[in-house]
Amino acid sequence: MLIDLHSHTNESDGSASPSQLIDIARRAQVGVLAITDHDTFAGYDLALPIATGAGIDLICGIEISAKLRGHSAHLLGYFIKSDQIGGLRDWIKELQSSRRERNARLTSRLRELGIDLTLEEAEARGRVNTGRPHFAEIIVEKGYATTIQEAFDKYLDEAAPGYVHRNEPEFFDAIQKIRRAGGIASLAHPVRLKCDLLSVLPQLREAGLNAIEAYHSDHTPADTKIYLSLAQQYGLLRTGGSDFHGATKPDLELGKGRGGNLEIPPDVVEQLRAASSSHGLHNV
Ligand code: AMP
Ligand code: FE
Ligand code: FE
Ligand code: ZN
């Protein structure tokens, strides 16, 4: 039985619907799954009854983009308490409207760069949670780039000419929001961090960070080893997952990562669960 604590549905930028994702999990023998859609619980909400029926242990999760030392970084939230989720949902609505406003500016910018695309076309794909990967798909389909990665490199990446700023929350605020909702906050795919992890980690811990995503499809065995030792050194829990997006990122397999590079030991989940039900966690 496999464990995967990082996956996306088509309620954010994945391609599988919540029920399709549960079906993929069942066939891949993933017994413990967290759905961590960007800025929404909609995929989790829809998947929960289906997962229960399929005998899959589905963990409530979310992935939030936030500014850390001036650059966008991702924060995962897990085991958010159902009776405290309300406040978080309101806050997430604000994040969604900042995304929508950014998408309008992104469309104008891409049109200036000669790309014939409309906001309606992008929103037809991404609906309420349209993101840059949806724009990337259109850019590829219309022949302005040959792969999704090329669309990012040429147009959408933070360093590319099509990039427009989004009003993202501060990373430290995002940690607080997750913690106040009784959740566990984990630094997602630290390998992609644009600032120096060693210098920022003590501050993140101070702000209430509980965990670090030591296991991830983008991590080499050497990366994972480093993050595991940092977790131990800083008294942080470990999380891990494939970051499955379905056809959007076809090289990632649920529960197995990239070319089978993912293996999450069961005590990872046991420790997260124990921490989330322990009292001390709520006092932030
Ligand atoms: P958004 O939240 O709309 O700004 O889109 C962010 C998402 O785009 C991330 O979660 C990644 O899946 C993807 N992304 C961002 N930057 C890149 C990049 N340079 N290359 C590939 N994918 C990226
Ligand atoms: Fe994504
Ligand atoms: Fe991410
Ligand atoms: Zn993700």
Short mmCIF file of C-alpha atoms and ligand atoms in Angstrom, two decimals, residues 6-8 36 38 63 74 76 189 216 243 245 249, ligand 4:
data_model
loop_
_atom_site.label_atom_id
_atom_site.label_comp_id
_atom_site.label_asym_id
_atom_site.label_seq_id
_atom_site.Cartn_x
_atom_site.Cartn_y
_atom_site.Cartn_z
CA HIS A 6 0.61 15.74 -2.70
CA SER A 7 -1.86 15.56 -5.59
CA HIS A 8 -4.03 17.85 -7.72
CA THR A 36 -3.58 19.37 -2.13
CA HIS A 38 -3.99 25.12 -5.18
CA GLU A 63 -1.37 24.13 -1.43
CA HIS A 74 4.43 26.94 -1.91
CA LEU A 76 1.09 22.76 2.09
CA HIS A 189 9.15 20.98 -2.67
CA HIS A 216 8.96 14.84 -3.76
CA ASP A 243 2.69 16.34 -6.96
CA HIS A 245 -1.24 16.63 -11.94
CA LYS A 249 2.50 16.75 -15.89
ZN ZN B 4 1.48 20.82 -6.04
#
